[in-house]
Short mmCIF file of C-alpha atoms in Angstrom, two decimals:
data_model
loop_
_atom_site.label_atom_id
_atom_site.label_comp_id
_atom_site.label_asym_id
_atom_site.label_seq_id
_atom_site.Cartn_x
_atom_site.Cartn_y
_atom_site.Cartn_z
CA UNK A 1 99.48 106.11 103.78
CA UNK A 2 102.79 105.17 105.84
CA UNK A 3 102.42 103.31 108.84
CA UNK A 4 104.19 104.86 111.74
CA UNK A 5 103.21 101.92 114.36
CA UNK A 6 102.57 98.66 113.49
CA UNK A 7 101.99 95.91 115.87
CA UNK A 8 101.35 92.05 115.44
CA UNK A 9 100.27 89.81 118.15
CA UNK A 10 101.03 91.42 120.77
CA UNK A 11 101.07 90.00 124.33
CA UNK A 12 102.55 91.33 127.66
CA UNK A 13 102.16 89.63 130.77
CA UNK A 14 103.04 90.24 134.17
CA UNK A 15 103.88 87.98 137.11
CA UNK A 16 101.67 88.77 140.31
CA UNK A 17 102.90 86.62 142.58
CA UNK A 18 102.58 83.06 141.78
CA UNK A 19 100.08 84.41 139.37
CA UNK A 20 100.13 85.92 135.57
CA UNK A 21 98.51 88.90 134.31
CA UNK A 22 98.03 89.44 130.76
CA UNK A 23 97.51 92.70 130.18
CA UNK A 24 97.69 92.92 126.23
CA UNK A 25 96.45 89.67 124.86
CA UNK A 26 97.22 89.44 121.06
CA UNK A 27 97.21 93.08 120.17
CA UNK A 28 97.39 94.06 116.07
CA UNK A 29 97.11 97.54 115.14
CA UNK A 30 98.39 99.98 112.30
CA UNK A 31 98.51 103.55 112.77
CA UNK A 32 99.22 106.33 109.72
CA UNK A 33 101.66 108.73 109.98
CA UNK A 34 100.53 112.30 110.51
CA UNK A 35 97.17 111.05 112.55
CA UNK A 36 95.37 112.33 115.41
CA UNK A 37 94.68 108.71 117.73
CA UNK A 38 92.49 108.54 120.77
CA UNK A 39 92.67 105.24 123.01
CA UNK A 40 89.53 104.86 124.90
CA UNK A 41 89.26 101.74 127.99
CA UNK A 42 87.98 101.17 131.11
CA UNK A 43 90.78 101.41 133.53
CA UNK A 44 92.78 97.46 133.51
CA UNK A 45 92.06 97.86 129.13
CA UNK A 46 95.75 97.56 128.31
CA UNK A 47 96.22 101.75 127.79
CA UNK A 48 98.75 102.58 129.30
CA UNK A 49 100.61 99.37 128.60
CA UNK A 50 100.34 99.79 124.79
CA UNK A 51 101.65 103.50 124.77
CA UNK A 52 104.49 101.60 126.80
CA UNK A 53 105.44 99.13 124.08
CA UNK A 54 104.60 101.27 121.44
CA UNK A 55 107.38 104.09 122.95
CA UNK A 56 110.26 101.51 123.81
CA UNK A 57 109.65 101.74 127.37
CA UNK A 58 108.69 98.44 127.81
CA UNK A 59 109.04 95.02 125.89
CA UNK A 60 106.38 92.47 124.95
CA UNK A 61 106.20 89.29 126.05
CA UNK A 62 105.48 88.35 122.26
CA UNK A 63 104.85 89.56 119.24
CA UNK A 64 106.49 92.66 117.05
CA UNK A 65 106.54 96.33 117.73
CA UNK A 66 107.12 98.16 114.83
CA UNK A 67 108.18 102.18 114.89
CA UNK A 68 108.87 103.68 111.71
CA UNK A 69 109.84 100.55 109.92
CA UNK A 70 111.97 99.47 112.61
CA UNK A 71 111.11 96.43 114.70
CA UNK A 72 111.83 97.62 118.25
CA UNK A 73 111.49 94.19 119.98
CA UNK A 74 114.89 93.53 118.38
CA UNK A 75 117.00 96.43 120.02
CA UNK A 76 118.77 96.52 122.98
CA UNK A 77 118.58 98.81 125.36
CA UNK A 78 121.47 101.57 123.91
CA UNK A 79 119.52 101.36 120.71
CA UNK A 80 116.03 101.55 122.68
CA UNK A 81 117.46 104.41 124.49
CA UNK A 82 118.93 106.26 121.26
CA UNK A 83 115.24 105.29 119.68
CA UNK A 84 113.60 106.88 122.30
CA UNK A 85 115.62 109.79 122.30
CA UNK A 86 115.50 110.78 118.67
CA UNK A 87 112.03 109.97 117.76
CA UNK A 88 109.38 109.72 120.87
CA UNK A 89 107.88 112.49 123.04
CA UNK A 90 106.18 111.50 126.29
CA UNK A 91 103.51 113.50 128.23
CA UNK A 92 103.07 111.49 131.26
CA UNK A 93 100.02 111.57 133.82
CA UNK A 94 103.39 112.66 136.35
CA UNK A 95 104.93 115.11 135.38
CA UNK A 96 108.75 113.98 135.27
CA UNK A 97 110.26 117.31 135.31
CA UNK A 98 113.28 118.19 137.81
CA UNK A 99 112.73 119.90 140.90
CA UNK A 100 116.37 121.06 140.41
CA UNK A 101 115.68 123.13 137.33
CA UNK A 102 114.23 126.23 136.68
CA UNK A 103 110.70 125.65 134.31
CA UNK A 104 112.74 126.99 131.10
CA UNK A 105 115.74 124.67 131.54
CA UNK A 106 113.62 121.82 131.96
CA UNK A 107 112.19 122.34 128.34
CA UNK A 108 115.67 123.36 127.05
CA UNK A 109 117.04 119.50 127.88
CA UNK A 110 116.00 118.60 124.62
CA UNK A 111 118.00 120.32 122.99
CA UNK A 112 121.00 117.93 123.62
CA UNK A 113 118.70 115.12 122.31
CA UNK A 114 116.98 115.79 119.14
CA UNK A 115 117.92 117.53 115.67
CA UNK A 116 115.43 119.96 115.27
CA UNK A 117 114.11 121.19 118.14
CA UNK A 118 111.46 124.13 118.91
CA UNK A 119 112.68 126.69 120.38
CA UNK A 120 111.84 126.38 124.38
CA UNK A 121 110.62 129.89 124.60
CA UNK A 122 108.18 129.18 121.64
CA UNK A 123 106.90 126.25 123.59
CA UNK A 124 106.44 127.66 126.64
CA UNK A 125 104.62 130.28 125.39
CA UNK A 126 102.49 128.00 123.24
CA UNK A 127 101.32 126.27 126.56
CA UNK A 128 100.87 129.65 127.92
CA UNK A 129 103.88 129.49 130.75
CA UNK A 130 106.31 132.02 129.24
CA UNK A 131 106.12 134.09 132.27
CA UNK A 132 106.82 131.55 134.45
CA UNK A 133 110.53 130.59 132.72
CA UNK A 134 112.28 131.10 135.87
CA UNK A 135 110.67 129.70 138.30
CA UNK A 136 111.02 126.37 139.93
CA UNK A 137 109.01 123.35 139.75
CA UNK A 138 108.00 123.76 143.43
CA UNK A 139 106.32 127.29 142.77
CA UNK A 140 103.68 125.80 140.57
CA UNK A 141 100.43 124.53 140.55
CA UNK A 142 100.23 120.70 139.60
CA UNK A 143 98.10 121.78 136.29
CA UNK A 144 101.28 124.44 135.39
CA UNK A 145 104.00 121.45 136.36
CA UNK A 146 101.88 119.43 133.54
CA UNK A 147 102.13 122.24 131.28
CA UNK A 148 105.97 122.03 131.68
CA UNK A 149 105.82 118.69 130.58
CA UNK A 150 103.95 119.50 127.49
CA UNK A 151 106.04 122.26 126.87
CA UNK A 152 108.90 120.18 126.60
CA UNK A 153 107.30 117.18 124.84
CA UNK A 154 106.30 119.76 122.18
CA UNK A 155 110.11 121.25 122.04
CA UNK A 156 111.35 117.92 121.34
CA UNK A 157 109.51 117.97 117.87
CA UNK A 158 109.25 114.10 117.72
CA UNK A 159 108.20 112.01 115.14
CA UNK A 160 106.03 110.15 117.64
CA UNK A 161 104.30 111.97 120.38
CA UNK A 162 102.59 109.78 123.46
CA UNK A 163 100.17 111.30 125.51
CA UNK A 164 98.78 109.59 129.26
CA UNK A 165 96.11 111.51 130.11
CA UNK A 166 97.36 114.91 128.92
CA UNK A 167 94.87 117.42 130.14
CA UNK A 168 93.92 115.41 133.40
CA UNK A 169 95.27 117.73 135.48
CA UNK A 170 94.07 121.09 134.33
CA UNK A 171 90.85 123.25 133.96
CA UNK A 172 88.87 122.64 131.32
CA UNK A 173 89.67 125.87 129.01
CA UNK A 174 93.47 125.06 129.20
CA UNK A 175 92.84 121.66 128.07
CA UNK A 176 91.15 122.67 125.09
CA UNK A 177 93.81 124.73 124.71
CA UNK A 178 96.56 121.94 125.24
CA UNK A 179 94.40 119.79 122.65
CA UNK A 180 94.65 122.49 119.93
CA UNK A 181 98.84 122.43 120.41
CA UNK A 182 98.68 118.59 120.34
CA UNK A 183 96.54 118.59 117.45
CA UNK A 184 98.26 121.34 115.25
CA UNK A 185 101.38 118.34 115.75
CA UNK A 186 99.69 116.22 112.74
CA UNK A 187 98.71 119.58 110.81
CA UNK A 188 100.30 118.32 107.21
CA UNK A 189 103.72 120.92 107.21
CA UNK A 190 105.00 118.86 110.42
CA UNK A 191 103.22 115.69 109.49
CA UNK A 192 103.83 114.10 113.25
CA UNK A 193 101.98 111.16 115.02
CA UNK A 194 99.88 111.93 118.43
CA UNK A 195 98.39 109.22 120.44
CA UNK A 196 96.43 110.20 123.26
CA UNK A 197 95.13 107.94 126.07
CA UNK A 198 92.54 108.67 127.99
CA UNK A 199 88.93 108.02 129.61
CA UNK A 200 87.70 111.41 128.52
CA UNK A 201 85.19 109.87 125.11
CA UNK A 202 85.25 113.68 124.23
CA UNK A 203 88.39 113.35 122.92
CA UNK A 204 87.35 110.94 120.47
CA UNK A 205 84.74 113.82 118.74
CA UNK A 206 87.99 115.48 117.52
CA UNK A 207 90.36 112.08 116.65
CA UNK A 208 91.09 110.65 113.18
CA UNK A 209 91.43 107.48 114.46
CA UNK A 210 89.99 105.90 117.87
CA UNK A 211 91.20 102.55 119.22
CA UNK A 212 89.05 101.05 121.82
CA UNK A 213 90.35 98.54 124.32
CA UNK A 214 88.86 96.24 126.46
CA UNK A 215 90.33 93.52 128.66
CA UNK A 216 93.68 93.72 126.60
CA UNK A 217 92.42 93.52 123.87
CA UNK A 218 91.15 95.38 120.86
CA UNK A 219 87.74 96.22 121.15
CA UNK A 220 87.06 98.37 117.82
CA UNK A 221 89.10 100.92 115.86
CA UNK A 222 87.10 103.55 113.67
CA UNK A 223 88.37 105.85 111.35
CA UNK A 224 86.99 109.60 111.80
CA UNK A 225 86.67 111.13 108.26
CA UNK A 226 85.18 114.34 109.82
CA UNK A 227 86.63 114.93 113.37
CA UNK A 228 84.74 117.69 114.98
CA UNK A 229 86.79 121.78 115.89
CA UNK A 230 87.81 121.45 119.29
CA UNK A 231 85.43 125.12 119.76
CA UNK A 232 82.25 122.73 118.83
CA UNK A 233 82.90 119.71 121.33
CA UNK A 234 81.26 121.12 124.84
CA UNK A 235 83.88 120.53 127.02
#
């Protein structure tokens, strides 16, 4: 099958100080197109740093990042941002939506971005905010601001969708809801790419693929050839 992300050797470092921190120390991974990936770590692994590199948001301090054929390490930063644009939705642990704009025109931004877009009504109903289209960021509850951001990660229709702790903010019975709308994003008649981080290991019942890190590096990656229903994981 198609590889959608490919790394090689990956390092990033950081300078603290007088000091260096590595925090990805000679990464290589491949993921499939159309999969359904869990990254599991301690907190200091290297997560959130590899959904950085992987989305164009950040660059390595060596090694290749490759996106759909395309080694990303190469662009600049028009061609990162035009990347980014066109094929890479974000969910972030903050939410990133503006204050400014009502809930339904934060979702409808996308629209001046991408090709094929969802309709923002569609999404916003999918992640069960439809009612709340017109009102403003500050009249909802952190877990319904993260819901906005889903909503308009989902709108965008990407090729690529990155996920930072996606349900972390709400109750557990929305999050298995949320989960079911991320993973019906690799069902085979839109054939997209999630990649969730997170420390919940539940996550990984329902994955096809789950890439552990430790320490920056990669600790294990196993292939799920039956990923449990979201309904049988006790969340």
């Amino acid at each position: 099958m198609e590889n959608i992300v490919s790394l090689k050797n990956v390092v990033k470092e950081y300078g603290i100080g007088e000091k260096t921190f590595r925090a990805l120390d000679g990464v290589s991974l491949d993921i499939s197109k159309g999969k359904f990936v869990c990254v599991l770590g301690p907190s200091g692994a290297g997560k959130s740093t590899l959904l950085n590199l992987i989305g164009g948001m950040d660059n390595p301090t060596s090694g290749s990042v490759v996106i759909g054929g395309s080694d990303i390490t190469r662009y600049n930063e028009d061609q990162l941002s035009h990347f980014r644009a066109e094929n890479i939705g974000f969910i972030f642990q903050f939410y990133n939506i503006l204050p400014s704009l009502t809930v339904l025109e934060n979702v409808e931004l996308v629209r001046d971005i991408v090709k094929d877009p969802v309709d923002p009504v569609r999404a916003l109903e999918a992640v069960g905010l439809a009612e709340h289209a017109n009102k403003f960021p500050a009249q909802l509850s952190g877990g319904e601001q993260q819901r906005v951001s889903i909503a308009r990660a989902i709108a965008k229709n990407p090729a690529l969708l990155l996920c930072d702790e996606p349900t972390g903010a709400l109750d557990s019975g929305t999050g298995v809801r949320i989960l079911k709308l991320l993973k019906e994003q690799c069902a085979a008649e839109k054939g997209n790419t999630v990649i969730i981080v997170t420390h919940n290991s539940l996550i990984a019942d329902i994955a096809d693929v789950v890439i552990r890190l430790k320490n920056g590096r990669i600790a294990g990656v196993e292939e799920n050839a039956h990923p449990m229903d979201i309904d049988q994981v006790a969340w």
